[in-house]
Amino acid sequence: GANLQEETIRVRQLLEAAQIEFELEGDAELHHTPPLVENVLSMSLKEAVTNVVKHSKATICRIIIQQSPKETKITVEDNGTGVSKERDVTQGHGLQGMKERLEFVNGSLEVYSSKENGTTLHIEVPNVIQ
Ligand code: ATP
Ligand code: MG
């Protein structure tokens, strides 16, 4: 979806259906972000939460949205099993596709994962298209 606020409503429903507690921190209404970048962020959020539902066995998923005139950041955290093996990250197309789309708008994706703390995705994009 194109709009991040609408996407947060959809992911809330997705997580609710999967009985995963949802926490949203920050303003999902983006004030500085160009539509193309917002579109990439919305798709990234959707894929991140779909992964939480499909793979994590988490009980909590927290989304943190931070925006400044310069850049937009989204963190998606779960308290699940973590990505089981290093090669797992390159197995599907979801994370790879997300990374490529983010890089296309000069953004970045970082994945942190452990058995103890679950998985955290850091998504960061500048608001100005170079
Ligand atoms: P696709 O996204 O193409 O439908 P996929 O979800 O398996 O398939 P990716 O989204 O690229 O592929 O994720 C790669 C792998 O990383 C997953 O198969 C899964 O093993 C692991 N993974 C991703 N996100 C999580 C998560 N939140 N918790 C645990 N494992 C995860
Ligand atoms: Mg996926």
mmCIF file of C-alpha atoms and ligand atoms in Angstrom:
data_model
loop_
_atom_site.group_PDB
_atom_site.id
_atom_site.type_symbol
_atom_site.label_atom_id
_atom_site.label_comp_id
_atom_site.label_asym_id
_atom_site.label_seq_id
_atom_site.Cartn_x
_atom_site.Cartn_y
_atom_site.Cartn_z
ATOM 1 C CA GLY A 1 0.000 0.000 0.000
ATOM 2 C CA ALA A 2 1.059 3.566 -0.651
ATOM 3 C CA ASN A 3 0.114 5.143 2.676
ATOM 4 C CA LEU A 4 1.968 4.217 5.873
ATOM 5 C CA GLN A 5 -0.908 5.071 8.210
ATOM 6 C CA GLU A 6 -3.264 2.762 6.290
ATOM 7 C CA GLU A 7 -0.604 0.061 6.333
ATOM 8 C CA THR A 8 -0.360 0.265 10.132
ATOM 9 C CA ILE A 9 -4.106 -0.434 10.303
ATOM 10 C CA ARG A 10 -3.684 -3.512 8.100
ATOM 11 C CA VAL A 11 -0.708 -4.840 10.057
ATOM 12 C CA ARG A 12 -2.593 -4.273 13.319
ATOM 13 C CA GLN A 13 -5.361 -6.529 11.977
ATOM 14 C CA LEU A 14 -2.841 -9.088 10.729
ATOM 15 C CA LEU A 15 -1.134 -9.271 14.135
ATOM 16 C CA GLU A 16 -4.445 -9.352 15.980
ATOM 17 C CA ALA A 17 -5.574 -12.322 13.881
ATOM 18 C CA ALA A 18 -2.298 -14.075 14.721
ATOM 19 C CA GLN A 19 -2.767 -13.223 18.431
ATOM 20 C CA ILE A 20 0.452 -11.225 18.547
ATOM 21 C CA GLU A 21 0.362 -8.124 20.702
ATOM 22 C CA PHE A 22 0.912 -4.931 18.705
ATOM 23 C CA GLU A 23 2.676 -1.826 19.973
ATOM 24 C CA LEU A 24 3.018 1.301 17.856
ATOM 25 C CA GLU A 25 5.284 4.126 18.898
ATOM 26 C CA GLY A 26 5.502 7.381 16.954
ATOM 27 C CA ASP A 27 3.393 9.091 14.317
ATOM 28 C CA ALA A 28 2.422 6.969 11.299
ATOM 29 C CA GLU A 29 1.339 10.098 9.452
ATOM 30 C CA LEU A 30 4.492 11.110 7.606
ATOM 31 C CA HIS A 31 5.143 14.836 7.307
ATOM 32 C CA HIS A 32 8.428 15.063 5.405
ATOM 33 C CA THR A 33 8.511 11.908 3.311
ATOM 34 C CA PRO A 34 8.028 11.971 -0.483
ATOM 35 C CA PRO A 35 5.267 9.643 -1.805
ATOM 36 C CA LEU A 36 7.725 7.301 -3.553
ATOM 37 C CA VAL A 37 9.680 6.836 -0.327
ATOM 38 C CA GLU A 38 6.484 6.394 1.718
ATOM 39 C CA ASN A 39 5.393 3.718 -0.735
ATOM 40 C CA VAL A 40 8.639 1.799 -0.220
ATOM 41 C CA LEU A 41 8.303 2.171 3.577
ATOM 42 C CA SER A 42 4.724 0.866 3.515
ATOM 43 C CA MET A 43 5.744 -2.180 1.490
ATOM 44 C CA SER A 44 8.669 -2.764 3.834
ATOM 45 C CA LEU A 45 6.430 -2.606 6.910
ATOM 46 C CA LYS A 46 4.001 -5.043 5.340
ATOM 47 C CA GLU A 47 6.757 -7.545 4.533
ATOM 48 C CA ALA A 48 8.367 -7.151 7.969
ATOM 49 C CA VAL A 49 5.103 -7.850 9.804
ATOM 50 C CA THR A 50 4.191 -10.692 7.443
ATOM 51 C CA ASN A 51 7.525 -12.267 8.397
ATOM 52 C CA VAL A 52 6.777 -11.800 12.105
ATOM 53 C CA VAL A 53 3.452 -13.597 11.625
ATOM 54 C CA LYS A 54 4.861 -16.346 9.360
ATOM 55 C CA HIS A 55 8.196 -17.112 10.996
ATOM 56 C CA SER A 56 8.795 -15.631 14.464
ATOM 57 C CA LYS A 57 6.427 -17.382 16.927
ATOM 58 C CA ALA A 58 6.526 -14.033 18.762
ATOM 59 C CA THR A 59 3.962 -12.832 21.290
ATOM 60 C CA ILE A 60 4.778 -9.135 20.865
ATOM 61 C CA CYS A 61 5.580 -7.005 17.814
ATOM 62 C CA ARG A 62 6.618 -3.393 18.294
ATOM 63 C CA ILE A 63 6.821 -0.810 15.547
ATOM 64 C CA ILE A 64 8.662 2.441 16.142
ATOM 65 C CA ILE A 65 8.353 5.287 13.644
ATOM 66 C CA GLN A 66 10.787 8.201 13.878
ATOM 67 C CA GLN A 67 10.731 11.129 11.485
ATOM 68 C CA SER A 68 12.737 14.286 11.039
ATOM 69 C CA PRO A 69 12.922 16.658 8.077
ATOM 70 C CA LYS A 70 16.040 14.757 6.998
ATOM 71 C CA GLU A 71 15.060 11.122 7.289
ATOM 72 C CA THR A 72 12.434 8.559 8.207
ATOM 73 C CA LYS A 73 13.218 5.511 10.347
ATOM 74 C CA ILE A 74 11.108 2.488 11.124
ATOM 75 C CA THR A 75 12.041 -0.225 13.598
ATOM 76 C CA VAL A 76 10.141 -3.508 13.637
ATOM 77 C CA GLU A 77 10.916 -5.689 16.663
ATOM 78 C CA ASP A 78 9.596 -9.065 17.682
ATOM 79 C CA ASN A 79 10.316 -11.251 20.705
ATOM 80 C CA GLY A 80 10.267 -14.477 18.729
ATOM 81 C CA THR A 81 12.731 -17.208 17.823
ATOM 82 C CA GLY A 82 15.092 -15.075 15.746
ATOM 83 C CA VAL A 83 16.251 -15.921 12.238
ATOM 84 C CA SER A 84 17.484 -19.486 12.748
ATOM 85 C CA LYS A 85 20.555 -19.541 10.468
ATOM 86 C CA GLU A 86 22.576 -16.904 8.659
ATOM 87 C CA ARG A 87 21.642 -18.356 5.281
ATOM 88 C CA ASP A 88 17.936 -18.097 6.164
ATOM 89 C CA VAL A 89 18.028 -14.364 5.477
ATOM 90 C CA THR A 90 18.837 -15.015 1.823
ATOM 91 C CA GLN A 91 16.409 -17.905 1.444
ATOM 92 C CA GLY A 92 13.219 -16.016 0.600
ATOM 93 C CA HIS A 93 12.643 -13.007 -1.609
ATOM 94 C CA GLY A 94 10.988 -10.789 0.974
ATOM 95 C CA LEU A 95 13.973 -9.349 2.833
ATOM 96 C CA GLN A 96 16.140 -9.226 -0.276
ATOM 97 C CA GLY A 97 13.418 -7.388 -2.215
ATOM 98 C CA MET A 98 12.891 -4.995 0.691
ATOM 99 C CA LYS A 99 16.624 -4.223 0.790
ATOM 100 C CA GLU A 100 16.755 -3.569 -2.963
ATOM 101 C CA ARG A 101 13.728 -1.249 -2.899
ATOM 102 C CA LEU A 102 15.146 0.659 0.075
ATOM 103 C CA GLU A 103 18.531 1.023 -1.627
ATOM 104 C CA PHE A 104 16.758 2.307 -4.748
ATOM 105 C CA VAL A 105 15.594 5.311 -2.669
ATOM 106 C CA ASN A 106 19.034 5.574 -0.964
ATOM 107 C CA GLY A 107 17.773 3.888 2.173
ATOM 108 C CA SER A 108 19.049 0.897 4.109
ATOM 109 C CA LEU A 109 17.913 -2.243 5.895
ATOM 110 C CA GLU A 110 19.676 -3.844 8.855
ATOM 111 C CA VAL A 111 18.585 -7.114 10.416
ATOM 112 C CA TYR A 112 19.560 -8.010 13.989
ATOM 113 C CA SER A 113 18.540 -11.359 15.318
ATOM 114 C CA SER A 114 19.156 -13.670 18.249
ATOM 115 C CA LYS A 115 17.419 -16.604 19.892
ATOM 116 C CA GLU A 116 17.126 -14.627 23.129
ATOM 117 C CA ASN A 117 15.838 -11.315 21.788
ATOM 118 C CA GLY A 118 14.022 -12.194 18.571
ATOM 119 C CA THR A 119 14.420 -10.149 15.416
ATOM 120 C CA THR A 120 14.817 -6.413 14.910
ATOM 121 C CA LEU A 121 14.679 -4.669 11.539
ATOM 122 C CA HIS A 122 16.104 -1.163 11.178
ATOM 123 C CA ILE A 123 14.793 0.682 8.152
ATOM 124 C CA GLU A 124 16.185 4.119 7.330
ATOM 125 C CA VAL A 125 15.545 6.406 4.358
ATOM 126 C CA PRO A 126 16.473 9.995 3.549
ATOM 127 C CA ASN A 127 13.478 12.185 2.730
ATOM 128 C CA VAL A 128 15.156 13.839 -0.210
ATOM 129 C CA ILE A 129 15.475 11.820 -3.402
ATOM 130 C CA GLN A 130 18.954 12.364 -4.835
HETATM 131 P P1 ATP B 1 8.908 -14.570 1.037
HETATM 132 O O1 ATP B 1 9.098 -13.312 1.823
HETATM 133 O O2 ATP B 1 9.644 -14.546 -0.265
HETATM 134 O O3 ATP B 1 7.485 -14.958 0.943
HETATM 135 P P2 ATP B 1 10.239 -15.671 3.279
HETATM 136 O O4 ATP B 1 9.356 -14.891 4.197
HETATM 137 O O5 ATP B 1 10.595 -17.068 3.712
HETATM 138 O O6 ATP B 1 9.604 -15.767 1.853
HETATM 139 P P3 ATP B 1 12.172 -13.592 3.672
HETATM 140 O O7 ATP B 1 11.094 -12.628 4.009
HETATM 141 O O8 ATP B 1 13.272 -13.103 2.807
HETATM 142 O O9 ATP B 1 11.595 -14.895 3.007
HETATM 143 O O10 ATP B 1 12.813 -14.126 5.021
HETATM 144 C C1 ATP B 1 13.902 -15.057 4.936
HETATM 145 C C2 ATP B 1 13.911 -16.023 6.095
HETATM 146 O O11 ATP B 1 14.302 -15.364 7.286
HETATM 147 C C3 ATP B 1 12.554 -16.646 6.428
HETATM 148 O O12 ATP B 1 12.320 -17.792 5.654
HETATM 149 C C4 ATP B 1 12.694 -16.979 7.894
HETATM 150 O O13 ATP B 1 13.338 -18.211 8.072
HETATM 151 C C5 ATP B 1 13.607 -15.886 8.396
HETATM 152 N N1 ATP B 1 12.856 -14.780 9.038
HETATM 153 C C6 ATP B 1 12.485 -13.604 8.475
HETATM 154 N N2 ATP B 1 11.872 -12.806 9.349
HETATM 155 C C7 ATP B 1 11.842 -13.483 10.529
HETATM 156 C C8 ATP B 1 11.340 -13.185 11.846
HETATM 157 N N3 ATP B 1 10.722 -12.032 12.137
HETATM 158 N N4 ATP B 1 11.512 -14.131 12.808
HETATM 159 C C9 ATP B 1 12.134 -15.299 12.539
HETATM 160 N N5 ATP B 1 12.632 -15.637 11.324
HETATM 161 C C10 ATP B 1 12.480 -14.745 10.331
HETATM 162 MG MG MG B 2 8.981 -12.847 3.876
#
